[in-house]
Amino acid sequence: MAGRRVFVSGVGGELGTLVANLLENEPWVGSLSGIDADPPRRRLQRTTFHRISPDDHDTIVDTVTKFNPHVLVHVGVWEPDARAAPRVAAALTDQAAVSVLGAAAECRALDSIIVRSGIEIYGRGPGSLTRPDEDAPLRPTSEWGRTVADIERTAANVAERVGVTVGAVRLASVLGPHVPSPLGRLLRQPVVPFHATTDPPFAVIEHRDAARAIVAAARNQLSSPVNVVAPGAITCLHAIRRGQRIPLPLFGPQWWFARQLSHITGAPIPDHVSEALTRGRLADNGRMQALLGMTPDTSTTEVIDHLYRWPRVIRKQARVPAAEQITPDEVSA
């Protein structure tokens, strides 16, 4: 198995860069290559990076087919209101998926496809305490849920056509110091809204655990979906109190106004985040150990605590160095 060629799409994002970092230390990995519209967030030692826009279909296809990977890791997805507005994010994600996964079908050496997905693929569910497992029906009720469902469907079609395995890593909301996340951005606001009558629980995943899971999926040639969710759960009000924020209780119709106001203040609330805060978002992660050989190191509560410990930008008034200050004599002169 040593010396396998691995191609990573979305390597410029925080999660994609971290995945490539971990893959560089895997003994079974030979050459590594990756693409993204933006450069990697940290130094990569062995990964050949190609800066290509998602809409440059021909260049993407040419780059992937020339590399001819054994394993394709597709994390080139844009969560709504993370790095781009919902419509732009959906368009970029679709362009990248069509180009990258379509190119994979032309690679003769390919034998495994791993795609990033999300537990939003299960939809709202019948209740806030529902923990769907991987066999649950797929009923996405948000734009992000429908997007990851389309990615899984496209990857499955390609895999079936060329006779390779495909695994979907269904992540909970990913939070980390440099991970653009609409949920993380909202929870760090001075005033945070929560559902006053239900305040349902939700779960998240720490960015390093998410990257470890994706690498484990590539190593094990995952051939089925797997839920990757940190143990435990937390409610929005509980998170607000741990972060010493001001809670803003809301009822049904008030959420629409809160979403408009939050967008103006720089923390948009896309529909999948709104669902998590008003209906809950949980999933069963019982198959992680069997399918990936790992479990998360960080619980949901610990992830939230880390969220509130991230450094903040502190603005200070500019000061003129003492040696450069103008004296009263110079002013009178």
Short mmCIF file of C-alpha atoms in Angstrom, two decimals:
data_model
loop_
_atom_site.label_atom_id
_atom_site.label_comp_id
_atom_site.label_asym_id
_atom_site.label_seq_id
_atom_site.Cartn_x
_atom_site.Cartn_y
_atom_site.Cartn_z
CA MET A 1 0.00 0.00 0.00
CA ALA A 2 3.02 2.31 0.37
CA GLY A 3 3.72 4.93 -2.25
CA ARG A 4 0.11 5.73 -3.09
CA ARG A 5 -0.69 8.98 -4.86
CA VAL A 6 -3.25 11.12 -3.02
CA PHE A 7 -5.02 14.15 -4.45
CA VAL A 8 -6.75 16.66 -2.12
CA SER A 9 -9.24 19.21 -3.40
CA GLY A 10 -9.88 22.25 -1.21
CA VAL A 11 -6.36 22.16 0.19
CA GLY A 12 -6.33 25.95 0.64
CA GLY A 13 -9.00 25.94 3.37
CA GLU A 14 -8.12 25.44 7.02
CA LEU A 15 -9.56 21.92 7.07
CA GLY A 16 -8.03 20.97 3.72
CA THR A 17 -4.61 22.27 4.74
CA LEU A 18 -4.77 20.32 7.98
CA VAL A 19 -5.78 17.16 6.08
CA ALA A 20 -2.80 17.58 3.74
CA ASN A 21 -0.51 18.19 6.74
CA LEU A 22 -1.58 14.91 8.32
CA LEU A 23 -1.36 13.00 5.04
CA GLU A 24 2.25 14.11 4.63
CA ASN A 25 3.08 12.11 7.77
CA GLU A 26 1.25 8.97 6.67
CA PRO A 27 3.74 6.20 5.72
CA TRP A 28 1.43 4.79 3.04
CA VAL A 29 1.28 8.09 1.15
CA GLY A 30 3.74 8.58 -1.69
CA SER A 31 3.20 11.78 -3.67
CA LEU A 32 0.64 14.40 -2.70
CA SER A 33 -1.04 17.03 -4.81
CA GLY A 34 -3.86 19.49 -4.16
CA ILE A 35 -5.85 22.35 -5.63
CA ASP A 36 -7.85 25.31 -4.38
CA ALA A 37 -8.70 28.87 -5.30
CA ASP A 38 -6.65 30.09 -2.32
CA PRO A 39 -3.17 29.04 -1.13
CA PRO A 40 -2.78 26.70 1.85
CA ARG A 41 -3.11 28.24 5.33
CA ARG A 42 0.21 26.80 6.53
CA ARG A 43 3.46 25.46 5.09
CA LEU A 44 3.19 22.09 3.36
CA GLN A 45 6.39 20.11 2.93
CA ARG A 46 5.51 17.41 0.39
CA THR A 47 2.28 18.62 -1.21
CA THR A 48 2.37 20.10 -4.70
CA PHE A 49 -0.16 22.93 -4.71
CA HIS A 50 -2.05 24.16 -7.80
CA ARG A 51 -3.99 27.41 -7.48
CA ILE A 52 -7.03 26.95 -9.73
CA SER A 53 -10.44 28.63 -9.64
CA PRO A 54 -13.40 26.25 -9.28
CA ASP A 55 -14.89 27.50 -12.54
CA ASP A 56 -11.74 26.60 -14.53
CA HIS A 57 -13.05 23.16 -15.45
CA ASP A 58 -10.50 22.26 -18.11
CA THR A 59 -7.48 23.10 -15.97
CA ILE A 60 -8.86 21.12 -13.02
CA VAL A 61 -9.51 18.08 -15.18
CA ASP A 62 -6.07 18.31 -16.75
CA THR A 63 -4.35 18.65 -13.35
CA VAL A 64 -6.19 15.71 -11.76
CA THR A 65 -5.81 13.35 -14.70
CA LYS A 66 -2.09 14.09 -15.10
CA PHE A 67 -1.51 13.28 -11.44
CA ASN A 68 -3.62 10.10 -11.81
CA PRO A 69 -4.26 9.56 -8.06
CA HIS A 70 -4.96 6.28 -6.31
CA VAL A 71 -7.00 8.15 -3.66
CA LEU A 72 -9.07 11.30 -4.17
CA VAL A 73 -9.96 13.30 -1.04
CA HIS A 74 -12.61 15.89 -1.89
CA VAL A 75 -12.95 18.56 0.80
CA GLY A 76 -13.39 21.44 -1.65
CA VAL A 77 -16.78 22.55 -0.36
CA TRP A 78 -18.04 25.98 0.72
CA GLU A 79 -20.36 26.09 3.71
CA PRO A 80 -22.99 28.87 3.33
CA ASP A 81 -21.98 32.11 5.04
CA ALA A 82 -18.62 30.69 6.07
CA ARG A 83 -16.37 32.11 3.34
CA ALA A 84 -19.09 33.02 0.84
CA ALA A 85 -22.76 33.96 0.70
CA PRO A 86 -25.15 31.01 0.29
CA ARG A 87 -25.71 31.35 -3.47
CA VAL A 88 -22.03 31.86 -4.21
CA ALA A 89 -21.07 29.00 -1.87
CA ALA A 90 -23.51 26.63 -3.59
CA ALA A 91 -22.20 27.60 -7.04
CA LEU A 92 -18.54 27.20 -6.07
CA THR A 93 -19.21 23.84 -4.40
CA ASP A 94 -21.10 22.54 -7.40
CA GLN A 95 -18.41 23.68 -9.85
CA ALA A 96 -15.65 22.07 -7.81
CA ALA A 97 -17.54 18.79 -7.36
CA VAL A 98 -18.41 18.45 -11.04
CA SER A 99 -14.85 19.19 -12.16
CA VAL A 100 -12.92 17.21 -9.54
CA LEU A 101 -15.16 14.16 -9.33
CA GLY A 102 -15.67 14.15 -13.09
CA ALA A 103 -11.91 14.19 -13.60
CA ALA A 104 -11.54 11.31 -11.16
CA ALA A 105 -13.59 9.14 -13.48
CA GLU A 106 -10.82 9.50 -16.08
CA CYS A 107 -8.02 8.34 -13.74
CA ARG A 108 -7.04 4.72 -14.36
CA ALA A 109 -5.17 4.32 -11.09
CA LEU A 110 -8.07 5.54 -8.94
CA ASP A 111 -9.46 3.04 -6.44
CA SER A 112 -10.91 5.19 -3.63
CA ILE A 113 -12.90 8.42 -3.28
CA ILE A 114 -13.43 10.19 0.05
CA VAL A 115 -15.80 13.16 0.22
CA ARG A 116 -16.60 15.63 2.96
CA SER A 117 -20.27 15.63 3.84
CA GLY A 118 -22.34 16.76 6.84
CA ILE A 119 -24.95 15.52 9.27
CA GLU A 120 -27.26 18.22 7.88
CA ILE A 121 -27.99 15.61 5.22
CA TYR A 122 -30.54 14.03 7.61
CA GLY A 123 -32.64 17.18 7.81
CA ARG A 124 -34.49 18.54 10.81
CA GLY A 125 -35.77 15.17 12.01
CA PRO A 126 -38.88 14.53 14.09
CA GLY A 127 -37.41 15.89 17.32
CA SER A 128 -34.43 17.63 18.87
CA LEU A 129 -33.19 14.47 20.63
CA THR A 130 -33.12 12.33 17.48
CA ARG A 131 -29.68 10.86 16.76
CA PRO A 132 -29.83 9.45 13.21
CA ASP A 133 -27.28 6.81 12.29
CA GLU A 134 -25.82 6.22 8.83
CA ASP A 135 -28.82 4.09 7.79
CA ALA A 136 -31.33 6.88 8.45
CA PRO A 137 -33.18 8.27 5.39
CA LEU A 138 -31.63 11.33 3.78
CA ARG A 139 -34.08 14.20 4.00
CA PRO A 140 -32.11 17.44 3.82
CA THR A 141 -34.17 20.49 4.75
CA SER A 142 -31.49 23.19 4.37
CA GLU A 143 -29.39 24.50 1.51
CA TRP A 144 -26.22 23.04 3.05
CA GLY A 145 -27.91 19.69 3.59
CA ARG A 146 -28.98 19.54 -0.05
CA THR A 147 -25.49 20.54 -1.16
CA VAL A 148 -23.73 17.72 0.69
CA ALA A 149 -26.41 15.28 -0.49
CA ASP A 150 -25.61 16.28 -4.09
CA ILE A 151 -21.90 15.74 -3.46
CA GLU A 152 -22.49 12.25 -2.09
CA ARG A 153 -24.77 11.43 -5.02
CA THR A 154 -22.25 12.65 -7.60
CA ALA A 155 -19.40 10.73 -5.95
CA ALA A 156 -21.50 7.56 -5.76
CA ASN A 157 -22.37 7.81 -9.46
CA VAL A 158 -18.72 8.25 -10.42
CA ALA A 159 -17.61 5.40 -8.16
CA GLU A 160 -20.22 3.05 -9.59
CA ARG A 161 -19.30 3.95 -13.17
CA VAL A 162 -15.57 3.31 -12.76
CA GLY A 163 -15.74 0.56 -10.14
CA VAL A 164 -14.07 2.17 -7.11
CA THR A 165 -15.05 2.59 -3.46
CA VAL A 166 -16.54 5.81 -2.11
CA GLY A 167 -16.79 6.97 1.51
CA ALA A 168 -18.64 10.00 2.86
CA VAL A 169 -17.42 11.62 6.08
CA ARG A 170 -20.52 13.29 7.51
CA LEU A 171 -19.18 15.98 9.82
CA ALA A 172 -21.01 17.91 12.50
CA SER A 173 -20.41 21.68 12.42
CA VAL A 174 -16.63 22.10 12.35
CA LEU A 175 -15.18 24.62 14.81
CA GLY A 176 -11.55 25.69 15.16
CA PRO A 177 -9.46 28.84 15.67
CA HIS A 178 -9.06 29.58 11.96
CA VAL A 179 -12.05 27.68 10.56
CA PRO A 180 -14.65 30.02 9.02
CA SER A 181 -17.88 28.89 10.65
CA PRO A 182 -21.21 30.73 10.77
CA LEU A 183 -22.12 28.89 13.99
CA GLY A 184 -18.81 29.77 15.66
CA ARG A 185 -19.04 33.37 14.50
CA LEU A 186 -22.57 33.69 15.91
CA LEU A 187 -21.72 32.18 19.29
CA ARG A 188 -18.84 34.64 19.73
CA GLN A 189 -21.08 37.69 19.28
CA PRO A 190 -21.64 39.84 22.41
CA VAL A 191 -25.39 39.07 22.27
CA VAL A 192 -26.48 35.61 21.11
CA PRO A 193 -30.09 34.57 20.31
CA PHE A 194 -31.52 31.26 21.50
CA HIS A 195 -34.89 29.51 21.27
CA ALA A 196 -36.70 30.50 24.45
CA THR A 197 -39.17 27.61 24.61
CA THR A 198 -37.14 24.58 23.52
CA ASP A 199 -33.40 25.43 23.40
CA PRO A 200 -32.61 22.06 21.77
CA PRO A 201 -29.20 20.35 21.97
CA PHE A 202 -26.69 20.20 19.14
CA ALA A 203 -23.25 18.67 18.65
CA VAL A 204 -20.10 19.89 16.86
CA ILE A 205 -16.66 18.54 15.93
CA GLU A 206 -13.24 20.07 16.55
CA HIS A 207 -11.30 20.82 13.35
CA ARG A 208 -8.36 18.54 14.21
CA ASP A 209 -10.69 15.64 14.95
CA ALA A 210 -12.48 16.29 11.65
CA ALA A 211 -9.17 16.22 9.76
CA ARG A 212 -8.06 13.04 11.56
CA ALA A 213 -11.33 11.37 10.55
CA ILE A 214 -10.91 12.30 6.88
CA VAL A 215 -7.33 11.00 6.84
CA ALA A 216 -8.44 7.78 8.58
CA ALA A 217 -11.16 7.37 5.94
CA ALA A 218 -8.54 7.68 3.19
CA ARG A 219 -6.18 5.26 4.96
CA ASN A 220 -8.92 2.65 5.46
CA GLN A 221 -10.49 3.19 2.02
CA LEU A 222 -13.86 3.91 3.61
CA SER A 223 -16.63 2.49 1.45
CA SER A 224 -19.71 3.76 3.31
CA PRO A 225 -20.92 6.90 5.10
CA VAL A 226 -19.77 7.59 8.64
CA ASN A 227 -20.99 10.21 11.13
CA VAL A 228 -18.15 12.19 12.69
CA VAL A 229 -19.53 13.94 15.76
CA ALA A 230 -17.88 14.90 19.04
CA PRO A 231 -19.26 13.08 22.09
CA GLY A 232 -21.86 14.86 24.15
CA ALA A 233 -24.12 17.76 23.27
CA ILE A 234 -24.82 21.32 24.34
CA THR A 235 -27.69 23.77 24.07
CA CYS A 236 -27.33 27.31 22.82
CA LEU A 237 -28.15 28.83 26.22
CA HIS A 238 -25.58 26.59 27.89
CA ALA A 239 -22.97 27.66 25.33
CA ILE A 240 -23.86 31.33 25.85
CA ARG A 241 -23.38 31.01 29.60
CA ARG A 242 -20.03 29.24 29.22
CA GLY A 243 -18.88 32.05 26.94
CA GLN A 244 -20.27 34.78 29.24
CA ARG A 245 -22.31 36.27 26.42
CA ILE A 246 -25.65 38.04 26.75
CA PRO A 247 -28.53 35.65 25.94
CA LEU A 248 -31.37 36.94 23.76
CA PRO A 249 -34.50 34.75 24.13
CA LEU A 250 -36.54 34.50 20.95
CA PHE A 251 -39.83 32.94 19.92
CA GLY A 252 -40.90 31.62 16.51
CA PRO A 253 -41.48 34.71 14.28
CA GLN A 254 -38.75 36.69 16.01
CA TRP A 255 -36.07 34.47 14.45
CA TRP A 256 -36.63 36.11 11.05
CA PHE A 257 -35.84 39.55 12.47
CA ALA A 258 -32.88 38.17 14.43
CA ARG A 259 -31.41 36.68 11.26
CA GLN A 260 -31.69 40.01 9.43
CA LEU A 261 -30.08 41.91 12.30
CA SER A 262 -27.33 39.32 12.75
CA HIS A 263 -26.49 39.56 9.06
CA ILE A 264 -26.05 43.32 9.39
CA THR A 265 -23.73 42.91 12.39
CA GLY A 266 -21.46 40.51 10.49
CA ALA A 267 -22.67 37.13 11.74
CA PRO A 268 -25.16 35.75 9.18
CA ILE A 269 -27.34 32.83 10.31
CA PRO A 270 -27.83 30.46 7.33
CA ASP A 271 -30.77 28.10 7.41
CA HIS A 272 -28.78 25.05 8.60
CA VAL A 273 -27.49 27.00 11.62
CA SER A 274 -30.98 28.30 12.32
CA GLU A 275 -32.23 24.69 12.24
CA ALA A 276 -29.56 23.61 14.73
CA LEU A 277 -30.51 26.37 17.17
CA THR A 278 -34.28 25.94 16.87
CA ARG A 279 -34.66 22.19 16.19
CA GLY A 280 -31.36 20.70 17.37
CA ARG A 281 -28.68 18.84 15.44
CA LEU A 282 -27.42 15.48 16.72
CA ALA A 283 -26.20 12.27 15.09
CA ASP A 284 -25.10 8.80 16.20
CA ASN A 285 -21.31 8.37 15.97
CA GLY A 286 -21.26 4.75 17.13
CA ARG A 287 -19.62 3.44 13.94
CA MET A 288 -16.60 5.73 13.99
CA GLN A 289 -14.32 3.33 15.85
CA ALA A 290 -15.22 0.37 13.66
CA LEU A 291 -15.01 2.21 10.34
CA LEU A 292 -12.19 4.68 11.01
CA GLY A 293 -10.29 3.18 13.92
CA MET A 294 -10.55 6.43 15.88
CA THR A 295 -12.83 8.51 18.07
CA PRO A 296 -12.75 12.28 18.70
CA ASP A 297 -10.31 13.56 21.29
CA THR A 298 -12.44 16.60 22.14
CA SER A 299 -16.02 16.60 23.42
CA THR A 300 -18.68 19.04 22.25
CA THR A 301 -18.50 21.02 25.50
CA GLU A 302 -14.71 21.23 25.26
CA VAL A 303 -14.94 22.44 21.66
CA ILE A 304 -17.27 25.24 22.78
CA ASP A 305 -14.93 26.14 25.64
CA HIS A 306 -12.02 26.34 23.17
CA LEU A 307 -14.17 28.53 20.93
CA TYR A 308 -14.43 31.16 23.66
CA ARG A 309 -10.71 31.02 24.39
CA TRP A 310 -9.66 31.97 20.86
CA PRO A 311 -7.60 35.19 20.83
CA ARG A 312 -9.50 38.35 20.06
CA VAL A 313 -8.38 41.40 18.12
CA ILE A 314 -7.54 44.13 20.62
CA ARG A 315 -7.49 47.63 19.19
CA LYS A 316 -5.25 50.21 20.84
CA GLN A 317 -4.88 53.90 20.15
CA ALA A 318 -1.74 54.66 18.15
CA ARG A 319 0.92 56.37 20.21
CA VAL A 320 3.75 58.60 19.00
CA PRO A 321 7.15 57.34 20.24
CA ALA A 322 8.62 59.64 22.90
CA ALA A 323 11.67 60.42 20.75
CA GLU A 324 9.42 61.69 17.95
CA GLN A 325 7.01 63.78 20.04
CA ILE A 326 6.94 67.50 19.22
CA THR A 327 7.98 69.75 22.08
CA PRO A 328 6.15 72.99 23.00
CA ASP A 329 9.19 75.00 21.82
CA GLU A 330 8.95 73.39 18.36
CA VAL A 331 5.27 74.24 18.15
CA SER A 332 5.85 77.92 19.05
CA ALA A 333 8.68 78.12 16.56
#
